Coordinates of N, CA, C and O in Angstrom, one line a residue:
X1 N 0.9 -1.2 0.0 CA 0.0 0.0 0.0 C 0.9 1.2 0.0 O 1.8 1.3 0.8
X2 N 0.7 2.2 -0.9 CA 1.5 3.4 -1.0 C 0.8 4.5 -0.3 O -0.3 5.0 -0.7
X3 N 1.5 5.1 0.7 CA 0.8 6.2 1.4 C 0.7 7.5 0.6 O -0.1 8.4 0.9
X4 N 1.4 7.5 -0.6 CA 1.3 8.7 -1.4 C -0.1 8.7 -2.2 O -0.4 9.7 -2.8
X5 N -0.8 7.7 -2.1 CA -2.1 7.6 -2.9 C -3.3 8.2 -2.2 O -4.4 8.2 -2.7
X6 N -3.1 8.8 -1.1 CA -4.2 9.4 -0.3 C -4.7 10.7 -1.0 O -3.9 11.6 -1.3
X7 N -5.9 10.7 -1.3 CA -6.5 11.9 -2.0 C -7.0 13.0 -1.1 O -6.8 12.9 0.1
X8 N -7.6 13.9 -1.6 CA -8.1 15.1 -0.9 C -9.6 14.9 -0.4 O -10.1 15.8 0.2
X9 N -10.2 13.8 -0.6 CA -11.5 13.5 -0.2 C -11.6 13.4 1.3 O -10.9 12.6 1.9
X10 N -12.4 14.2 2.0 CA -12.4 14.2 3.5 C -12.9 12.9 4.1 O -12.6 12.7 5.3
X11 N -13.6 12.1 3.4 CA -14.2 10.9 4.0 C -13.3 9.7 3.8 O -13.6 8.6 4.4
X12 N -12.2 9.8 3.1 CA -11.3 8.7 2.9 C -10.4 8.5 4.1 O -9.9 9.5 4.6
X13 N -10.2 7.3 4.5 CA -9.2 7.0 5.5 C -7.8 6.9 4.8 O -7.7 6.2 3.8
X14 N -6.8 7.5 5.5 CA -5.5 7.4 4.8 C -4.9 6.0 4.9 O -5.0 5.3 5.9
X15 N -4.3 5.5 3.8 CA -3.7 4.2 3.8 C -2.5 4.3 4.7 O -1.8 5.3 4.8
X16 N -2.2 3.2 5.4 CA -1.0 3.1 6.2 C -0.1 2.0 5.8 O -0.6 1.0 5.2
X17 N 1.2 2.2 6.0 CA 2.2 1.1 5.8 C 2.8 0.8 7.1 O 3.4 1.7 7.7
X18 N 2.6 -0.4 7.6 CA 3.1 -0.8 8.9 C 4.2 -1.9 8.6 O 3.9 -2.8 7.9
X19 N 5.3 -1.8 9.3 CA 6.3 -2.8 9.2 C 6.8 -3.2 10.6 O 6.5 -2.5 11.6
X20 N 7.5 -4.3 10.7 CA 8.0 -4.8 12.0 C 7.0 -5.1 13.0 O 5.9 -5.6 12.7
X21 N 7.2 -4.7 14.3 CA 6.3 -5.0 15.4 C 4.9 -4.4 15.1 O 3.9 -5.0 15.5
X22 N 4.8 -3.2 14.5 CA 3.5 -2.6 14.3 C 2.7 -3.4 13.4 O 1.4 -3.4 13.5
X23 N 3.3 -4.2 12.5 CA 2.5 -5.1 11.6 C 2.2 -6.4 12.2 O 1.2 -7.1 11.8
X24 N 3.0 -6.8 13.3 CA 2.8 -8.1 13.9 C 1.9 -8.1 15.1 O 1.6 -9.2 15.6
X25 N 1.4 -6.9 15.5 CA 0.6 -6.8 16.7 C -0.6 -7.8 16.6 O -1.2 -8.0 15.6
X26 N -1.0 -8.3 17.8 CA -2.0 -9.3 17.8 C -3.3 -8.7 18.3 O -3.8 -7.7 17.8
X27 N -3.9 -9.3 19.4 CA -5.2 -9.1 19.8 C -5.4 -7.8 20.6 O -6.5 -7.4 20.8
X28 N -4.3 -7.2 21.0 CA -4.5 -6.0 21.9 C -4.7 -4.7 21.0 O -5.0 -4.8 19.8
X29 N -4.6 -3.6 21.7 CA -4.8 -2.3 20.9 C -3.7 -2.2 19.9 O -2.5 -2.3 20.3
X30 N -4.0 -2.0 18.6 CA -2.9 -1.9 17.6 C -2.2 -0.6 17.6 O -2.7 0.4 18.0
X31 N -0.9 -0.7 17.3 CA -0.1 0.4 17.1 C -0.5 1.0 15.7 O -0.7 0.3 14.8
X32 N -0.6 2.3 15.6 CA -0.7 3.0 14.3 C -2.1 3.4 14.0 O -2.3 3.9 12.8
X33 N -3.1 3.4 14.9 CA -4.4 4.0 14.5 C -4.2 5.5 14.4 O -3.5 6.1 15.3
X34 N -4.8 6.1 13.4 CA -4.5 7.5 13.0 C -5.8 8.3 12.9 O -6.8 7.8 12.3
X35 N -5.8 9.5 13.5 CA -6.8 10.5 13.3 C -6.1 11.7 12.6 O -5.0 12.1 13.1
X36 N -6.7 12.3 11.7 CA -6.2 13.5 11.0 C -7.2 14.6 11.0 O -8.3 14.4 10.6
X37 N -6.8 15.8 11.5 CA -7.6 17.0 11.5 C -7.1 18.0 10.5 O -5.9 18.1 10.3
X38 N -8.0 18.8 9.9 CA -7.6 19.7 8.9 C -8.2 21.1 9.3 O -9.4 21.2 9.6
X39 N -7.4 22.1 9.3 CA -7.9 23.5 9.5 C -7.5 24.3 8.2 O -6.9 23.7 7.3
X40 N -7.8 25.5 8.2 CA -7.5 26.4 7.1 C -6.0 26.5 6.8 O -5.5 26.6 5.7
X41 N -5.2 26.5 7.9 CA -3.8 26.7 7.8 C -2.9 25.5 8.2 O -1.7 25.6 7.9
X42 N -3.4 24.5 8.8 CA -2.6 23.4 9.3 C -3.3 22.0 9.3 O -4.5 21.9 9.1
X43 N -2.5 21.0 9.5 CA -2.9 19.6 9.7 C -2.5 19.2 11.1 O -1.4 19.5 11.6
X44 N -3.4 18.5 11.8 CA -3.1 17.9 13.1 C -3.3 16.4 12.9 O -4.3 15.9 12.4
X45 N -2.4 15.6 13.4 CA -2.6 14.1 13.4 C -2.3 13.6 14.8 O -1.5 14.1 15.5
X46 N -2.9 12.5 15.1 CA -2.7 11.7 16.3 C -2.6 10.3 15.9 O -3.4 9.7 15.2
X47 N -1.5 9.7 16.4 CA -1.2 8.3 16.2 C -1.1 7.5 17.5 O -0.4 7.9 18.4
X48 N -1.9 6.4 17.6 CA -1.9 5.6 18.8 C -0.6 4.7 18.8 O -0.3 4.0 17.9
X49 N 0.1 4.8 20.0 CA 1.3 4.0 20.2 C 1.1 3.3 21.6 O 1.9 3.6 22.5
X50 N 0.1 2.5 21.7 CA -0.1 1.9 23.1 C 1.0 1.0 23.5 O 1.6 0.2 22.7
X51 N 1.3 1.1 24.8 CA 2.4 0.2 25.3 C 3.8 0.7 25.1 O 4.7 0.0 25.5
X52 N 3.9 1.8 24.4 CA 5.2 2.3 24.1 C 5.6 3.3 25.1 O 4.8 4.3 25.3
X53 N 6.7 3.2 25.7 CA 7.2 4.1 26.7 C 7.9 5.3 26.1 O 8.9 5.1 25.4
X54 N 7.4 6.4 26.5 CA 7.9 7.7 25.9 C 9.4 7.8 26.0 O 10.1 8.2 25.1
X55 N 10.0 7.5 27.2 CA 11.4 7.8 27.4 C 12.3 6.6 27.0 O 13.5 6.7 27.1
X56 N 11.8 5.5 26.6 CA 12.6 4.3 26.2 C 12.5 3.8 24.8 O 13.1 2.9 24.4
X57 N 11.7 4.5 24.0 CA 11.3 3.9 22.7 C 12.1 4.5 21.5 O 12.1 4.0 20.4
X58 N 12.7 5.7 21.7 CA 13.4 6.4 20.6 C 12.5 6.7 19.4 O 12.9 6.6 18.3
X59 N 11.2 7.1 19.7 CA 10.3 7.4 18.6 C 10.9 8.7 17.8 O 11.2 9.7 18.4
X60 N 10.9 8.5 16.5 CA 11.3 9.7 15.6 C 10.2 9.9 14.6 O 9.6 8.9 14.1
X61 N 9.9 11.1 14.4 CA 8.8 11.5 13.4 C 9.4 12.5 12.4 O 9.9 13.5 12.8
X62 N 9.3 12.1 11.1 CA 9.8 13.0 10.1 C 8.6 13.3 9.1 O 7.8 12.4 8.8
X63 N 8.6 14.5 8.6 CA 7.5 14.9 7.7 C 8.2 15.5 6.4 O 9.1 16.3 6.5
X64 N 7.7 15.0 5.3 CA 8.3 15.4 4.0 C 7.4 16.6 3.5 O 6.2 16.7 3.8
X65 N 7.9 17.3 2.6 CA 7.2 18.5 1.9 C 5.9 18.0 1.3 O 4.9 18.8 1.4
X66 N 5.8 16.8 0.7 CA 4.6 16.4 0.1 C 3.5 15.8 1.1 O 2.5 15.4 0.7
X67 N 3.8 15.9 2.4 CA 2.8 15.5 3.4 C 3.0 14.1 3.9 O 2.2 13.6 4.7
X68 N 4.0 13.4 3.4 CA 4.2 12.0 3.9 C 4.9 12.1 5.3 O 5.9 12.8 5.5
X69 N 4.3 11.3 6.2 CA 4.8 11.2 7.6 C 5.4 9.9 7.8 O 4.8 8.9 7.5
X70 N 6.6 9.8 8.4 CA 7.3 8.6 8.7 C 7.5 8.6 10.2 O 8.2 9.5 10.7
X71 N 7.0 7.5 10.9 CA 7.3 7.4 12.4 C 8.0 6.1 12.6 O 7.6 5.1 12.1
X72 N 9.1 6.2 13.3 CA 9.9 5.0 13.6 C 10.2 5.0 15.1 O 10.3 6.0 15.8
X73 N 10.3 3.7 15.6 CA 10.6 3.6 17.0 C 10.8 2.1 17.3 O 10.9 1.3 16.4
X74 N 11.0 1.8 18.6 CA 11.2 0.5 19.1 C 10.3 0.2 20.3 O 10.3 1.0 21.2
X75 N 9.6 -0.9 20.2 CA 8.9 -1.4 21.4 C 9.9 -2.1 22.3 O 10.5 -3.1 21.8
X76 N 10.1 -1.6 23.5 CA 11.1 -2.1 24.3 C 10.6 -3.4 25.1 O 9.5 -3.4 25.4
X77 N 11.5 -4.4 25.2 CA 11.1 -5.6 25.9 C 11.0 -5.3 27.4 O 11.8 -4.7 28.0
X78 N 9.9 -5.9 28.0 CA 9.9 -5.8 29.5 C 10.2 -7.2 30.1 O 10.0 -7.4 31.3
X79 N 10.5 -8.2 29.3 CA 10.9 -9.5 29.8 C 9.7 -10.2 30.4 O 9.9 -11.2 31.1
X80 N 8.5 -9.8 30.1 CA 7.4 -10.5 30.7 C 7.2 -10.2 32.2 O 6.5 -10.9 32.9
X81 N 7.8 -9.1 32.7 CA 7.7 -8.8 34.1 C 7.2 -7.3 34.2 O 7.6 -6.4 33.5
X82 N 6.2 -7.2 35.0 CA 5.6 -5.9 35.4 C 5.9 -5.6 36.8 O 5.7 -6.5 37.7
X83 N 6.2 -4.3 37.2 CA 6.5 -4.0 38.5 C 5.6 -2.8 38.9 O 5.4 -1.9 38.1
X84 N 5.1 -2.7 40.1 CA 4.6 -1.5 40.7 C 5.4 -1.2 42.0 O 6.5 -1.8 42.2
X85 N 4.9 -0.4 42.8 CA 5.6 0.0 44.0 C 6.0 -1.1 45.0 O 7.0 -1.1 45.6
X86 N 5.1 -2.2 45.1 CA 5.4 -3.2 46.0 C 5.3 -4.6 45.5 O 5.5 -5.6 46.2
X87 N 4.9 -4.8 44.2 CA 4.7 -6.2 43.7 C 5.5 -6.3 42.4 O 5.7 -5.4 41.7
X88 N 5.8 -7.6 42.1 CA 6.3 -8.0 40.8 C 5.4 -9.0 40.1 O 5.0 -10.0 40.8
X89 N 5.0 -8.7 38.9 CA 4.1 -9.6 38.2 C 4.7 -10.2 37.0 O 5.4 -9.5 36.2
X90 N 4.5 -11.5 36.8 CA 5.0 -12.2 35.6 C 3.8 -12.3 34.6 O 2.7 -12.8 35.0
X91 N 4.0 -11.8 33.4 CA 2.8 -11.8 32.5 C 2.5 -13.2 32.0 O 3.4 -14.0 31.6
X92 N 1.3 -13.6 32.1 CA 0.8 -14.8 31.5 C 0.1 -14.6 30.2 O 0.0 -15.5 29.3
X93 N -0.5 -13.4 30.0 CA -1.1 -13.0 28.8 C -0.5 -11.7 28.4 O -0.4 -10.8 29.2
X94 N -0.1 -11.6 27.1 CA 0.5 -10.3 26.7 C -0.3 -9.9 25.4 O -0.2 -10.5 24.4
X95 N -1.0 -8.8 25.5 CA -1.9 -8.3 24.4 C -1.2 -7.2 23.6 O -1.7 -6.9 22.5
X96 N -0.3 -6.5 24.2 CA 0.3 -5.4 23.4 C 1.4 -5.9 22.4 O 1.7 -7.1 22.5
X97 N 1.8 -5.1 21.6 CA 2.8 -5.5 20.5 C 4.0 -6.1 21.1 O 4.5 -5.6 22.2
X98 N 4.6 -7.1 20.4 CA 5.8 -7.7 20.9 C 7.0 -6.7 20.8 O 6.9 -5.7 20.0
X99 N 8.1 -6.9 21.5 CA 9.3 -6.0 21.4 C 9.8 -6.0 20.0 O 9.8 -7.0 19.3
X100 N 10.4 -4.9 19.6 CA 11.1 -4.8 18.3 C 10.8 -3.5 17.6 O 10.0 -2.7 18.1
X101 N 11.5 -3.2 16.5 CA 11.3 -2.0 15.8 C 10.0 -1.9 15.0 O 9.4 -2.9 14.7
X102 N 9.5 -0.7 14.8 CA 8.3 -0.5 14.0 C 8.5 0.8 13.2 O 9.2 1.7 13.5
X103 N 7.7 0.8 12.1 CA 7.6 2.0 11.3 C 6.1 2.2 10.9 O 5.4 1.2 10.7
X104 N 5.7 3.4 10.8 CA 4.3 3.8 10.4 C 4.5 4.9 9.4 O 5.2 5.9 9.7
X105 N 3.9 4.8 8.2 CA 3.9 5.8 7.2 C 2.5 6.1 6.7 O 1.8 5.2 6.5
X106 N 2.2 7.4 6.6 CA 0.9 7.8 6.0 C 1.1 9.2 5.4 O 2.1 9.8 5.6
X107 N 0.1 9.6 4.6 CA 0.2 10.9 3.9 C -0.9 11.8 4.4 O -2.1 11.4 4.5
X108 N -0.6 13.0 4.7 CA -1.5 14.1 5.0 C -2.2 14.5 3.7 O -1.7 14.2 2.6
X109 N -3.4 15.2 3.8 CA -4.1 15.5 2.6 C -3.5 16.5 1.6 O -4.0 16.6 0.5
X110 N -2.4 17.1 2.0 CA -1.8 18.1 1.1 C -0.3 18.4 1.5 O 0.2 17.9 2.5
X111 N 0.3 19.2 0.7 CA 1.7 19.6 1.0 C 1.8 20.4 2.2 O 0.9 21.1 2.6
X112 N 3.0 20.3 2.9 CA 3.2 21.0 4.2 C 4.6 21.7 4.2 O 5.4 21.5 3.3
X113 N 4.8 22.5 5.2 CA 6.1 23.1 5.4 C 6.8 22.4 6.6 O 6.4 22.6 7.7
X114 N 7.7 21.4 6.3 CA 8.2 20.6 7.3 C 9.0 21.4 8.4 O 9.2 20.9 9.5
X115 N 9.4 22.6 8.1 CA 10.1 23.4 9.1 C 9.1 23.9 10.2 O 9.5 24.2 11.3
X116 N 7.8 23.9 9.9 CA 6.8 24.3 10.8 C 6.0 23.1 11.4 O 4.8 23.0 11.2
X117 N 6.7 22.2 12.0 CA 6.2 21.0 12.5 C 6.4 20.9 14.0 O 7.5 21.2 14.5
X118 N 5.4 20.6 14.8 CA 5.5 20.6 16.2 C 4.9 19.2 16.7 O 3.7 19.0 16.8
X119 N 5.8 18.3 17.1 CA 5.4 17.0 17.6 C 5.3 17.0 19.1 O 6.0 17.7 19.8
X120 N 4.4 16.1 19.6 CA 4.3 15.9 21.1 C 3.9 14.5 21.3 O 2.8 14.0 20.9
X121 N 4.8 13.7 22.0 CA 4.5 12.4 22.4 C 3.9 12.5 23.8 O 4.6 12.7 24.8
X122 N 2.6 12.3 23.9 CA 1.8 12.5 25.1 C 2.0 11.3 26.0 O 2.4 10.2 25.6
X123 N 1.8 11.5 27.3 CA 1.9 10.4 28.3 C 0.9 9.3 28.2 O 1.1 8.2 28.7
X124 N -0.1 9.5 27.4 CA -1.2 8.5 27.2 C -0.9 7.6 26.0 O -1.8 6.8 25.6
X125 N 0.3 7.7 25.4 CA 0.7 6.8 24.3 C 0.2 7.3 23.0 O 0.1 6.6 22.0
X126 N -0.1 8.6 22.9 CA -0.6 9.2 21.6 C 0.5 10.2 21.1 O 1.0 11.0 21.9
X127 N 1.0 9.9 19.9 CA 1.9 10.9 19.3 C 1.0 11.9 18.5 O 0.3 11.5 17.6
X128 N 1.2 13.1 18.8 CA 0.4 14.2 18.2 C 1.3 15.1 17.5 O 2.4 15.5 18.0
X129 N 1.0 15.5 16.3 CA 1.8 16.4 15.5 C 0.9 17.4 14.8 O -0.1 17.1 14.3
X130 N 1.4 18.7 14.8 CA 0.7 19.7 14.0 C 1.8 20.3 13.1 O 2.9 20.6 13.4
X131 N 1.4 20.4 11.8 CA 2.3 21.0 10.8 C 1.5 21.9 9.9 O 0.3 21.7 9.6
X132 N 2.1 23.0 9.6 CA 1.5 24.1 8.8 C 1.4 23.6 7.4 O 2.3 23.0 6.8
X133 N 0.3 24.0 6.7 CA 0.2 23.7 5.3 C 1.2 24.6 4.5 O 1.6 25.7 5.0
X134 N 1.6 24.1 3.4 CA 2.4 24.9 2.5 C 1.7 26.1 2.0 O 0.5 26.0 1.6
X135 N 2.3 27.3 2.1 CA 1.6 28.5 1.7 C 1.9 28.7 0.2 O 3.0 28.5 -0.3
X136 N 0.9 29.0 -0.6 CA 1.0 29.2 -2.0 C 1.3 30.7 -2.2 O 0.5 31.6 -1.7
X137 N 2.4 31.0 -2.8 CA 2.7 32.4 -3.0 C 2.0 33.0 -4.2 O 1.9 32.4 -5.2
X138 N 1.4 34.1 -4.0 CA 0.6 34.8 -5.0 C 1.5 35.9 -5.6 O 2.0 36.8 -4.8
X139 N 1.8 35.8 -6.9 CA 2.6 36.9 -7.5 C 1.7 37.7 -8.4 O 1.0 37.2 -9.3
X140 N 1.6 39.0 -8.1 CA 0.8 39.9 -8.9 C 1.6 40.4 -10.1 O 2.7 40.9 -9.9
X141 N 1.1 40.3 -11.2 CA 1.8 40.8 -12.4 C 1.0 42.0 -12.9 O -0.2 41.9 -13.3
X142 N 1.6 43.2 -13.0 CA 1.0 44.4 -13.5 C 1.1 44.3 -15.0 O 2.2 44.1 -15.6
X143 N 0.0 44.5 -15.7 CA -0.1 44.3 -17.1 C 0.1 45.3 -18.0 O 0.2 45.3 -19.1

């Protein structure tokens, strides 16, 4: 599936390309669910990254001029052990994505200015990004 094929129709869901762990996820909440918002001047996107630890995953997000977004990271292994303040739990059922690298690619509805991109990896496992649309320069020609 080519993320470049996303059109301007507001009802179309953007195609996604998932590789590695993001593609292998099983019964739990999947990595890579995407919402895209459009305003007059910018695009806002939110990507679900459940089970990915903000400080340990090395998530990188790059945006190209044509609106293609590439997200890369690593689901870190916890060795099947969960800890809280006073207990240690060994996992018998693991629903989140297995450890390993992942990539997510999708296309925003139009061209953007990659210099005007503001990403935020929220504490709830959502990667949120806002990027300004490419401005079309109007040149007036006196006749």
